[in-house]
Amino acid sequence: METYAYALTAIQYREKMANYNYSPPTQAWMESGKRTEVMGHQVFVYEKGSGPDVILIHGFPTSCHDFRDLIGILEGAFRCVAFDFLGFGLSDKPAAFSYSLFQQTDLIEALAAKKGISEAHIISHDMGTSAHTELLARQQEGRLGFKIQTSTFLNGSMIKDMATLTDFQRMLEDPQRLPEAMQTCANMVEPYVPGLKKLMKKPEVISEEDETVMQELLLYQNGNQRIPNVYAYVRERYLHKERWLGALQNEKNPIQFVWATGDPVANHAMGKKLSEMVPQARYTEVEDSGHFIPIEAPATVAEAFKTFIGSDS
């Protein structure tokens, strides 16, 4: 996503964070979930409700905070389990870690086992859609640790060569510009949310409190400095395109795409192409949303999910 660089040195940044006090909204968010050990790391888990299990998988560069309003709607009928990937939000952000999508998918499996999840519906967004397709591939190979009942995909650049990249994404993907990207991310200590808002049709849904929380979650454990590390997942989307798109095409269990047509990155044309490539999937377009559809249109996503589950029960 597009972000901004600010003129603050790395030394000034470390001094700032050494004495950092999180705001009351961020503290409230921290207390609403729990950090639990998974695969030797502390992972933030946000769990609400009771009923059939729903696992929600967030995207780059945010966190499961994106799903808070969607979960608020679904928790009356479902047990919603959301989490922060390693390198994101309130989960650990280790320096010596590859942040491969395969490792992140291992994390989902390990978390599901820890939570006693034997079967679940899955909702994924952005980067999370690729981890989701890897889960499908493993299930089709007969080696997934739980059963995926249904799959709901929200906007994500699964057909990577169709994505409309931002300037910031182009910088992260260019090896020759990696030092520049690392410096940009290290200096990213002021609100980066304005850059995310450029990808939305309804940026006004992000309140001042939300913006504060999102910024502080990025800064937690120097997360801004991990952005170049975690963004390495994009290369895997090119390398494993056939595996992950093939998993979509071969999926026998119910599957749907809920696609925001106002997304400037995972664009409308990509959503239409996916619907053509996966004809067995239900395809729903959402016209009043941009890229961050879980934040911009949670009620619409919840209704599409509940209708989908009801029709496929």
PDB file of N, CA and C in Angstrom, residues 39 97 140:
ATOM      1  N   MET A  39       4.142 -21.576  17.337  1.00  0.00           N
ATOM      2  CA  MET A  39       5.382 -21.810  16.598  1.00  0.00           C
ATOM      3  C   MET A  39       6.567 -21.044  17.203  1.00  0.00           C
ATOM      4  N   PHE A  97      13.828 -13.828  10.262  1.00  0.00           N
ATOM      5  CA  PHE A  97      12.652 -14.593   9.835  1.00  0.00           C
ATOM      6  C   PHE A  97      12.414 -14.270   8.373  1.00  0.00           C
ATOM      7  N   GLN A 140      -6.405 -30.017  -0.621  1.00  0.00           N
ATOM      8  CA  GLN A 140      -6.573 -30.865  -1.808  1.00  0.00           C
ATOM      9  C   GLN A 140      -5.516 -31.957  -1.869  1.00  0.00           C
TER      10      GLN A 140
END
